[in-house]
CSV table of C-alpha atoms and ligand atoms in Angstrom, one decimal:
chain,number,residue,atom,x,y,z
A,41,MET,CA,0.1,-0.2,0.0
A,42,SER,CA,1.4,3.2,-1.2
A,43,GLU,CA,1.5,6.0,1.7
A,44,ILE,CA,-1.3,8.4,0.3
A,45,GLU,CA,-3.3,5.2,0.3
A,46,ASP,CA,-2.2,4.2,3.9
A,47,LEU,CA,-3.8,8.6,4.8
A,48,LEU,CA,-6.9,7.8,2.6
A,49,ARG,CA,-9.9,6.6,5.1
A,50,ALA,CA,-10.1,2.5,4.8
A,51,ASP,CA,-13.4,3.0,3.4
A,52,LEU,CA,-12.2,4.1,0.0
A,53,ARG,CA,-9.3,2.3,-0.1
A,54,GLY,CA,-8.8,0.2,-3.7
A,55,LYS,CA,-11.7,1.7,-4.4
A,56,THR,CA,-12.8,2.2,-8.2
A,57,PRO,CA,-14.5,5.9,-9.4
A,58,TYR,CA,-17.4,6.8,-11.4
A,59,GLY,CA,-15.6,6.7,-15.1
A,60,ALA,CA,-18.1,5.8,-18.1
A,61,PRO,CA,-15.7,6.1,-20.6
A,62,GLN,CA,-14.7,9.4,-23.3
A,63,LEU,CA,-13.7,7.9,-26.2
A,64,ASP,CA,-13.3,10.1,-29.4
A,65,VAL,CA,-15.6,8.1,-31.6
A,66,PRO,CA,-17.9,9.4,-34.6
A,67,VAL,CA,-21.0,8.7,-32.7
A,68,GLN,CA,-21.7,8.6,-28.6
A,69,LEU,CA,-24.4,7.4,-27.4
A,70,ASN,CA,-23.1,5.5,-24.0
A,71,THR,CA,-23.9,8.4,-21.7
A,72,ASN,CA,-28.1,9.5,-22.1
A,73,GLU,CA,-26.9,13.0,-23.1
A,74,ASN,CA,-29.2,15.1,-24.9
A,75,ALA,CA,-27.8,14.2,-28.1
A,76,TYR,CA,-28.5,17.7,-30.1
A,77,ALA,CA,-27.2,20.8,-29.5
A,78,ILE,CA,-28.2,23.6,-28.0
A,79,PRO,CA,-30.3,25.6,-30.1
A,80,GLU,CA,-28.9,28.2,-32.1
A,81,ASP,CA,-31.7,30.5,-31.1
A,82,VAL,CA,-32.1,29.3,-27.5
A,83,ALA,CA,-28.7,29.9,-27.1
A,84,ALA,CA,-28.6,33.7,-28.5
A,85,VAL,CA,-31.5,33.9,-25.1
A,86,VAL,CA,-28.8,31.3,-22.2
A,87,GLU,CA,-26.3,33.7,-23.8
A,88,ARG,CA,-27.8,37.1,-23.2
A,89,HIS,CA,-28.8,35.8,-19.6
A,90,LEU,CA,-24.9,34.5,-19.2
A,91,SER,CA,-23.7,38.7,-20.4
A,92,GLN,CA,-25.7,39.8,-17.6
A,93,GLU,CA,-24.1,38.3,-15.2
A,94,ILE,CA,-20.6,38.8,-16.1
A,95,ARG,CA,-19.2,42.4,-14.8
A,96,GLY,CA,-20.9,41.1,-11.6
A,97,LEU,CA,-19.0,38.2,-10.8
A,98,ASN,CA,-16.9,40.4,-8.0
A,99,ARG,CA,-19.9,39.5,-6.1
A,100,TYR,CA,-20.5,36.3,-4.4
A,101,PRO,CA,-23.8,34.5,-6.4
A,102,ASP,CA,-27.5,34.9,-4.8
A,103,ARG,CA,-27.0,32.1,-2.4
A,104,ASP,CA,-30.3,30.5,-2.0
A,105,ALA,CA,-31.1,31.4,-5.6
A,106,LEU,CA,-33.9,32.3,-4.9
A,107,ALA,CA,-35.3,32.8,-8.9
A,108,LEU,CA,-34.2,30.1,-9.9
A,109,ARG,CA,-35.7,28.1,-7.7
A,110,GLY,CA,-39.3,30.1,-8.6
A,111,GLU,CA,-38.5,29.4,-12.3
A,112,LEU,CA,-37.4,25.9,-11.7
A,113,ALA,CA,-41.3,25.4,-9.4
A,114,ALA,CA,-43.5,27.2,-12.1
A,115,TYR,CA,-41.8,24.6,-14.8
A,116,LEU,CA,-43.0,21.8,-12.6
A,117,GLY,CA,-46.1,23.3,-11.2
A,118,HIS,CA,-48.4,20.7,-9.7
A,119,GLY,CA,-48.8,23.9,-7.0
A,120,LEU,CA,-45.4,23.6,-6.3
A,121,THR,CA,-42.6,26.7,-5.0
A,122,THR,CA,-39.5,28.6,-4.8
A,123,GLU,CA,-39.8,26.5,-1.7
A,124,HIS,CA,-40.4,23.4,-2.6
A,125,VAL,CA,-37.4,23.5,-4.5
A,126,TRP,CA,-33.6,22.9,-4.3
A,127,ALA,CA,-31.1,23.5,-7.0
A,128,ALA,CA,-27.0,22.6,-7.5
A,129,ASN,CA,-24.8,21.3,-9.8
A,130,GLY,CA,-26.4,18.4,-11.2
A,131,SER,CA,-28.7,15.6,-9.8
A,132,ASN,CA,-26.3,13.9,-8.5
A,133,GLU,CA,-25.7,17.1,-5.6
A,134,ILE,CA,-28.0,17.4,-5.5
A,135,LEU,CA,-28.5,13.1,-4.3
A,136,GLN,CA,-25.6,13.6,-2.2
A,137,GLN,CA,-26.6,16.7,-0.3
A,138,LEU,CA,-29.3,13.9,0.9
A,139,LEU,CA,-27.5,11.9,2.0
A,140,GLN,CA,-25.0,14.2,4.0
A,141,ALA,CA,-27.9,15.7,5.7
A,142,PHE,CA,-30.2,12.6,6.1
A,143,GLY,CA,-27.9,9.4,5.4
A,144,GLY,CA,-24.5,9.5,6.9
A,145,PRO,CA,-22.2,7.3,9.3
A,146,GLY,CA,-24.3,4.8,11.1
A,147,ARG,CA,-27.2,5.1,8.6
A,148,THR,CA,-28.3,3.3,5.2
A,149,VAL,CA,-30.2,3.8,1.8
A,150,LEU,CA,-32.1,1.3,0.4
A,151,GLY,CA,-31.7,1.0,-3.3
A,152,PHE,CA,-32.7,-1.7,-5.8
A,153,MET,CA,-30.3,-2.6,-8.0
A,154,PRO,CA,-29.4,-3.3,-11.1
A,155,SER,CA,-30.0,1.4,-11.4
A,156,TYR,CA,-28.2,4.8,-12.0
A,157,SER,CA,-24.5,2.9,-10.4
A,158,MET,CA,-23.5,6.6,-8.4
A,159,HIS,CA,-26.1,6.3,-5.9
A,160,PRO,CA,-23.7,3.4,-4.6
A,161,LEU,CA,-20.9,5.5,-4.7
A,162,LEU,CA,-23.3,9.0,-3.5
A,163,ALA,CA,-23.5,6.5,-0.5
A,164,ARG,CA,-19.8,5.8,-0.2
A,165,GLY,CA,-18.7,8.9,-0.1
A,166,THR,CA,-21.0,10.2,2.2
A,167,GLY,CA,-20.1,7.0,4.5
A,168,THR,CA,-23.8,6.0,4.1
A,169,GLY,CA,-23.8,2.1,4.0
A,170,PHE,CA,-25.8,0.9,0.8
A,171,VAL,CA,-28.5,-2.1,1.0
A,172,ASP,CA,-29.2,-3.2,-2.5
A,173,ALA,CA,-32.6,-5.5,-2.3
A,174,GLY,CA,-32.0,-5.9,-6.3
A,175,ARG,CA,-35.5,-6.6,-8.2
A,176,GLY,CA,-37.7,-8.6,-9.3
A,177,ALA,CA,-37.3,-11.4,-13.1
A,178,GLY,CA,-37.0,-9.1,-16.0
A,179,TYR,CA,-35.5,-6.3,-13.2
A,180,THR,CA,-39.8,-5.2,-12.6
A,181,LEU,CA,-40.1,-4.3,-9.2
A,182,ASP,CA,-43.4,-4.3,-7.4
A,183,ALA,CA,-45.2,-3.1,-4.3
A,184,ASP,CA,-44.2,-6.2,-2.3
A,185,HIS,CA,-41.0,-6.3,-3.6
A,186,VAL,CA,-40.0,-3.2,-2.0
A,187,ARG,CA,-42.0,-4.0,1.5
A,188,SER,CA,-40.2,-6.3,2.1
A,189,ALA,CA,-36.6,-4.6,1.7
A,190,ILE,CA,-37.8,-1.1,3.8
A,191,ALA,CA,-39.5,-4.3,6.9
A,192,GLU,CA,-36.3,-5.8,6.5
A,193,HIS,CA,-33.7,-2.7,6.2
A,194,ASP,CA,-35.5,-0.1,8.1
A,195,PRO,CA,-32.9,2.5,5.6
A,196,ASP,CA,-33.4,6.1,6.4
A,197,VAL,CA,-33.8,6.5,2.9
A,198,VAL,CA,-35.3,5.6,-0.2
A,199,PHE,CA,-33.6,5.9,-3.6
A,200,LEU,CA,-35.8,4.5,-6.3
A,201,VAL,CA,-35.5,5.2,-9.7
A,202,SER,CA,-38.0,6.4,-12.6
A,203,PRO,CA,-38.1,6.3,-15.5
A,204,ASN,CA,-35.5,4.0,-14.0
A,205,ASN,CA,-31.6,3.5,-15.7
A,206,PRO,CA,-30.0,1.0,-17.3
A,207,THR,CA,-34.1,0.0,-18.0
A,208,GLY,CA,-35.5,2.5,-19.0
A,209,THR,CA,-38.8,1.3,-17.6
A,210,ALA,CA,-40.9,3.8,-15.0
A,211,LEU,CA,-42.0,2.9,-11.6
A,212,GLU,CA,-46.6,2.4,-11.0
A,213,PRO,CA,-47.6,5.1,-8.9
A,214,GLU,CA,-48.8,2.0,-6.5
A,215,VAL,CA,-44.7,1.6,-5.6
A,216,ILE,CA,-43.9,5.3,-4.9
A,217,ASP,CA,-47.1,5.1,-2.1
A,218,ALA,CA,-46.1,1.9,-0.7
A,219,ALA,CA,-42.2,2.5,-0.3
A,220,HIS,CA,-43.4,6.2,2.1
A,221,ALA,CA,-46.4,4.3,3.4
A,222,ALA,CA,-43.0,1.4,4.5
A,223,ALA,CA,-40.3,3.6,5.2
A,224,ARG,CA,-40.0,5.3,7.8
A,225,GLY,CA,-37.2,7.8,6.2
A,226,LEU,CA,-37.0,9.7,3.1
A,227,VAL,CA,-38.0,8.0,-0.6
A,228,VAL,CA,-36.7,9.4,-3.0
A,229,ILE,CA,-37.9,9.4,-6.9
A,230,ASP,CA,-35.0,10.5,-8.9
A,231,GLU,CA,-37.3,11.4,-12.1
A,232,ALA,CA,-33.6,11.8,-14.2
A,233,TYR,CA,-35.6,11.3,-17.2
A,234,ALA,CA,-39.2,12.1,-16.7
A,235,GLU,CA,-39.7,14.6,-19.2
A,236,PHE,CA,-39.3,10.9,-22.1
A,237,ALA,CA,-41.9,8.7,-20.2
A,238,ARG,CA,-44.3,7.8,-23.2
A,239,ASP,CA,-47.0,9.0,-20.7
A,240,PRO,CA,-45.4,12.4,-18.2
A,241,GLY,CA,-48.2,12.9,-16.6
A,242,ALA,CA,-46.9,10.4,-14.9
A,243,SER,CA,-44.2,11.7,-12.5
A,244,ALA,CA,-44.0,11.4,-8.8
A,245,LEU,CA,-44.7,14.7,-8.3
A,246,ASN,CA,-48.8,13.5,-8.5
A,247,LEU,CA,-47.2,12.6,-5.3
A,248,LEU,CA,-46.0,14.6,-3.4
A,249,GLU,CA,-49.8,15.9,-2.0
A,250,GLY,CA,-49.2,15.4,2.2
A,251,ARG,CA,-46.3,13.3,1.8
A,252,ARG,CA,-43.7,14.8,3.6
A,253,ARG,CA,-41.0,12.4,3.7
A,254,LEU,CA,-41.6,12.2,-0.9
A,255,VAL,CA,-37.8,14.3,-2.6
A,256,VAL,CA,-38.5,14.2,-6.1
A,257,THR,CA,-35.0,15.0,-7.7
A,258,ARG,CA,-34.6,15.8,-11.7
A,259,THR,CA,-32.2,17.3,-14.1
A,260,MET,CA,-31.7,20.1,-16.4
A,261,SER,CA,-29.2,17.5,-18.2
A,262,LYS,CA,-31.4,15.9,-20.2
A,263,ALA,CA,-34.5,17.5,-21.0
A,264,PHE,CA,-33.2,20.9,-21.2
A,265,ALA,CA,-29.8,19.5,-23.4
A,266,PHE,CA,-27.3,21.1,-20.5
A,267,ALA,CA,-25.7,18.1,-19.1
A,268,GLY,CA,-22.6,21.0,-19.0
A,269,ALA,CA,-23.9,23.0,-17.4
A,270,ARG,CA,-24.0,21.3,-14.4
A,271,VAL,CA,-28.2,21.9,-13.1
A,272,GLY,CA,-30.1,19.2,-10.6
A,273,TYR,CA,-33.1,19.8,-9.2
A,274,LEU,CA,-35.3,18.6,-6.3
A,275,ALA,CA,-39.3,19.5,-5.3
A,276,ALA,CA,-40.1,17.9,-1.9
A,277,ASP,CA,-41.3,19.8,1.9
A,278,PRO,CA,-40.5,22.7,2.1
A,279,GLU,CA,-38.8,22.0,5.1
A,280,LEU,CA,-36.9,19.7,4.1
A,281,VAL,CA,-35.7,21.8,1.5
A,282,GLU,CA,-34.8,23.9,4.6
A,283,LYS,CA,-32.3,21.5,5.9
A,284,LEU,CA,-30.4,21.1,2.6
A,285,LEU,CA,-28.7,24.4,3.4
A,286,LEU,CA,-26.7,22.5,6.4
A,287,VAL,CA,-24.5,20.8,3.9
A,288,ARG,CA,-24.6,23.0,0.7
A,289,LEU,CA,-21.3,25.2,0.6
A,290,PRO,CA,-21.9,28.8,0.8
A,291,TYR,CA,-21.9,29.4,-3.1
A,292,HIS,CA,-22.2,27.0,-4.6
A,293,LEU,CA,-23.8,27.1,-7.4
A,294,SER,CA,-22.6,30.1,-9.7
A,295,SER,CA,-24.3,32.6,-10.6
A,296,LEU,CA,-23.6,32.0,-15.0
A,297,THR,CA,-24.9,28.6,-13.5
A,298,GLN,CA,-28.1,29.9,-12.3
A,299,ALA,CA,-27.7,32.8,-14.9
A,300,ALA,CA,-27.6,29.3,-17.8
A,301,ALA,CA,-30.5,27.8,-15.9
A,302,ARG,CA,-33.1,30.5,-16.2
A,303,GLY,CA,-32.1,31.5,-19.8
A,304,ALA,CA,-32.4,27.8,-20.8
A,305,LEU,CA,-35.7,27.8,-18.9
A,306,ALA,CA,-37.8,30.2,-20.7
A,307,CYS,CA,-36.8,28.0,-23.5
A,308,ALA,CA,-38.1,25.0,-22.0
A,309,ALA,CA,-41.3,24.9,-24.2
A,310,ARG,CA,-38.9,25.2,-27.8
A,311,LEU,CA,-36.6,22.4,-25.6
A,312,GLN,CA,-39.4,19.9,-26.0
A,313,ALA,CA,-39.5,19.8,-29.2
A,314,GLU,CA,-35.7,17.6,-29.5
A,315,VAL,CA,-37.7,15.4,-26.9
A,316,ASP,CA,-40.4,14.5,-28.7
A,317,GLU,CA,-37.8,13.8,-31.3
A,318,LEU,CA,-35.7,12.0,-28.9
A,319,LYS,CA,-38.7,9.7,-27.9
A,320,HIS,CA,-39.4,9.6,-31.7
A,321,GLN,CA,-35.7,7.7,-32.0
A,322,ARG,CA,-36.3,5.4,-28.6
A,323,ASP,CA,-39.3,4.0,-30.3
A,324,ARG,CA,-37.3,3.6,-33.3
A,325,ILE,CA,-34.9,1.5,-32.0
A,326,VAL,CA,-37.4,-0.5,-29.7
A,327,LYS,CA,-39.7,-1.0,-33.1
A,328,ASN,CA,-35.9,-2.5,-35.3
A,329,LEU,CA,-34.3,-4.0,-32.4
A,330,ARG,CA,-37.9,-6.2,-32.1
A,331,ALA,CA,-37.6,-6.8,-35.9
A,332,LYS,CA,-34.4,-8.1,-35.2
A,333,GLY,CA,-35.0,-10.9,-32.8
A,334,LEU,CA,-33.9,-9.6,-29.9
A,335,PRO,CA,-35.4,-8.6,-26.6
A,336,VAL,CA,-36.0,-5.2,-25.6
A,337,ALA,CA,-38.9,-4.1,-22.9
A,338,ASP,CA,-40.7,-0.8,-23.8
A,339,SER,CA,-38.0,2.4,-22.3
A,340,ASP,CA,-39.8,5.4,-19.9
A,341,ALA,CA,-36.6,7.2,-21.1
A,342,ASN,CA,-33.4,8.7,-23.6
A,343,PHE,CA,-32.1,4.9,-24.0
A,344,VAL,CA,-33.0,1.8,-24.6
A,345,LEU,CA,-31.1,-1.9,-22.8
A,346,ILE,CA,-30.7,-4.1,-25.1
A,347,GLY,CA,-31.6,-8.2,-24.5
A,348,GLY,CA,-30.4,-11.8,-27.0
A,349,LEU,CA,-26.2,-10.5,-26.5
A,350,ARG,CA,-24.8,-13.7,-25.6
A,351,ASP,CA,-21.5,-12.3,-25.0
A,352,ALA,CA,-22.1,-8.8,-24.0
A,353,PRO,CA,-18.8,-7.0,-24.1
A,354,ALA,CA,-17.7,-8.6,-27.4
A,355,VAL,CA,-21.2,-6.8,-28.6
A,356,TRP,CA,-19.6,-3.8,-27.7
A,357,ARG,CA,-16.1,-3.7,-29.0
A,358,ALA,CA,-17.4,-4.5,-32.4
A,359,VAL,CA,-20.1,-2.2,-32.3
A,360,LEU,CA,-17.0,0.1,-31.6
A,361,ASP,CA,-15.3,-0.8,-33.8
A,362,GLU,CA,-18.0,0.4,-36.2
A,363,GLY,CA,-18.2,3.7,-34.7
A,364,VAL,CA,-20.5,3.6,-32.0
A,365,LEU,CA,-19.5,3.7,-28.9
A,366,ILE,CA,-22.6,2.6,-26.6
A,367,ARG,CA,-22.3,1.4,-22.9
A,368,ASP,CA,-21.8,-2.5,-21.5
A,369,VAL,CA,-23.2,-1.7,-18.1
A,370,GLY,CA,-22.4,-5.4,-16.9
A,371,LEU,CA,-25.4,-7.1,-16.8
A,372,PRO,CA,-25.2,-10.1,-18.0
A,373,GLY,CA,-26.5,-10.5,-21.7
A,374,ARG,CA,-27.7,-6.3,-21.8
A,375,LEU,CA,-26.1,-3.5,-23.6
A,376,ARG,CA,-27.1,-0.1,-23.3
A,377,VAL,CA,-28.3,2.4,-25.8
A,378,THR,CA,-29.1,5.9,-25.7
A,379,ALA,CA,-30.7,7.3,-28.0
A,380,GLY,CA,-29.5,9.2,-30.5
A,381,THR,CA,-30.2,12.1,-33.5
A,382,GLU,CA,-31.4,10.0,-36.8
A,383,LYS,CA,-28.4,9.4,-38.5
A,384,GLU,CA,-26.6,8.9,-35.3
A,385,THR,CA,-30.0,6.5,-35.0
A,386,THR,CA,-29.3,4.4,-37.9
A,387,ALA,CA,-25.9,4.5,-38.0
A,388,PHE,CA,-26.2,2.2,-35.2
A,389,LEU,CA,-29.2,0.3,-36.1
A,390,ASP,CA,-26.6,-0.2,-39.5
A,391,ALA,CA,-23.9,-0.9,-37.0
A,392,VAL,CA,-26.2,-3.9,-34.8
A,393,ASP,CA,-26.9,-5.6,-38.8
A,394,THR,CA,-23.4,-5.8,-39.7
A,395,VAL,CA,-22.0,-7.2,-36.8
A,396,MET,CA,-25.5,-9.7,-36.4
A,397,GLN,CA,-24.8,-11.0,-40.1
A,398,GLN,CA,-20.7,-10.9,-39.4
A,399,ARG,CA,-20.8,-12.5,-35.5
A,400,PRO,CA,-24.2,-14.4,-35.2
A,401,GLU,CA,-22.4,-16.4,-32.6
A,402,LEU,CA,-21.6,-13.7,-30.6
A,403,PHE,CA,-26.3,-13.1,-30.4
A,404,GLU,CA,-28.5,-15.6,-28.4
A,405,GLU,CA,-30.6,-18.4,-30.7
A,406,ASN,CA,-34.0,-17.7,-30.4
A,407,LYS,CA,-33.7,-13.9,-30.1
B,1359,LIG,C1,-31.1,8.8,-13.0
B,1359,LIG,C2,-30.3,9.1,-12.9
B,1359,LIG,N1,-30.2,9.6,-12.0
B,1359,LIG,C3,-28.8,11.4,-11.9
B,1359,LIG,C4,-28.4,11.3,-13.0
B,1359,LIG,C5,-27.6,12.6,-13.4
B,1359,LIG,O1,-27.2,13.5,-14.0
B,1359,LIG,P1,-26.6,14.6,-13.4
B,1359,LIG,O2,-26.1,15.2,-12.2
B,1359,LIG,O3,-26.1,15.5,-14.6
B,1359,LIG,O4,-28.2,15.6,-13.0
B,1359,LIG,C6,-28.0,10.7,-13.9
B,1359,LIG,C7,-27.0,10.8,-15.1
B,1359,LIG,O5,-26.4,10.3,-15.9
B,1359,LIG,C8,-29.3,9.2,-14.3
B,1359,LIG,O6,-29.3,9.0,-15.3
């Protein structure tokens, strides 16, 4: 062990950081980004917002991001106000702050893997124990499974993801209701992909009223094509939001981030056109892969989990050799692909055709 490793917290020794490959290939469909660049008219609005901030950068930003939170609340609707909403640098930071305030040493967070790979890492970083209660056949999650896992582990925080990454499937509202009824702790619904749901009205935001321990996290990284800006947020009971101020760094959200986010939010309706197109490409992937004989579940996100692969790592490599980067999420026989522009999606589907023709042995027989 090196001297530095020796100094490290014992629970971090020998661990590896989050690391989706960032390879320079023509078609990148591996990190569930929005495939579209910011449209020119939206970029002009964001630029205007940013330029108004530059001369004031000698001052710290609004520590409580009040204007941004108010506009996020208006975007979410459901009668939410500034006090119900909190914002941070990506929903990753939101989730981290939730664990800093409501998890921590001696406490546990319950998750249902396979799900978002950062959840266990955020638990580790905040010294919170992570318990994985797994999922049912075909990675489904029902209310009974959630209820019995909560009864068994008595978690301080429950993480549910809807639509789930990497499966793309959304949770039934009964599952969320059952989790909140069974748990004594926080129930966090990670809705990073909510805008891509086939029924966008199905959000857990509908369940917030009267459920004070329920938290819905969202991000501008996906639907707003704003992954590089790092803006995530949550909606919850105002008292819960207030408690997060105990753990946030002072001035955690820069003036530029707040301004850029407000510019993009002003263009929400315009950006929705690209979300609709990505949903169309996602459904096209599902239909096309099924026609090729590959089992694929319907997706409510901007990505699809592909099944029927005999050797998923070899298919990943072969598709990469065709110039298309997708994601090996470590599930046997499965790979995940993000919906791209029409051209990128066509490149992916063509790459799969080529690999199926040239290497049929990599796919299940009766796929
Ligand atoms: C389910 C889920 N939650 C949260 C995030 C984090 O998003 P961000 O930190 O960019 O808001 C991701 C990113 O891929 C995700 O898949």
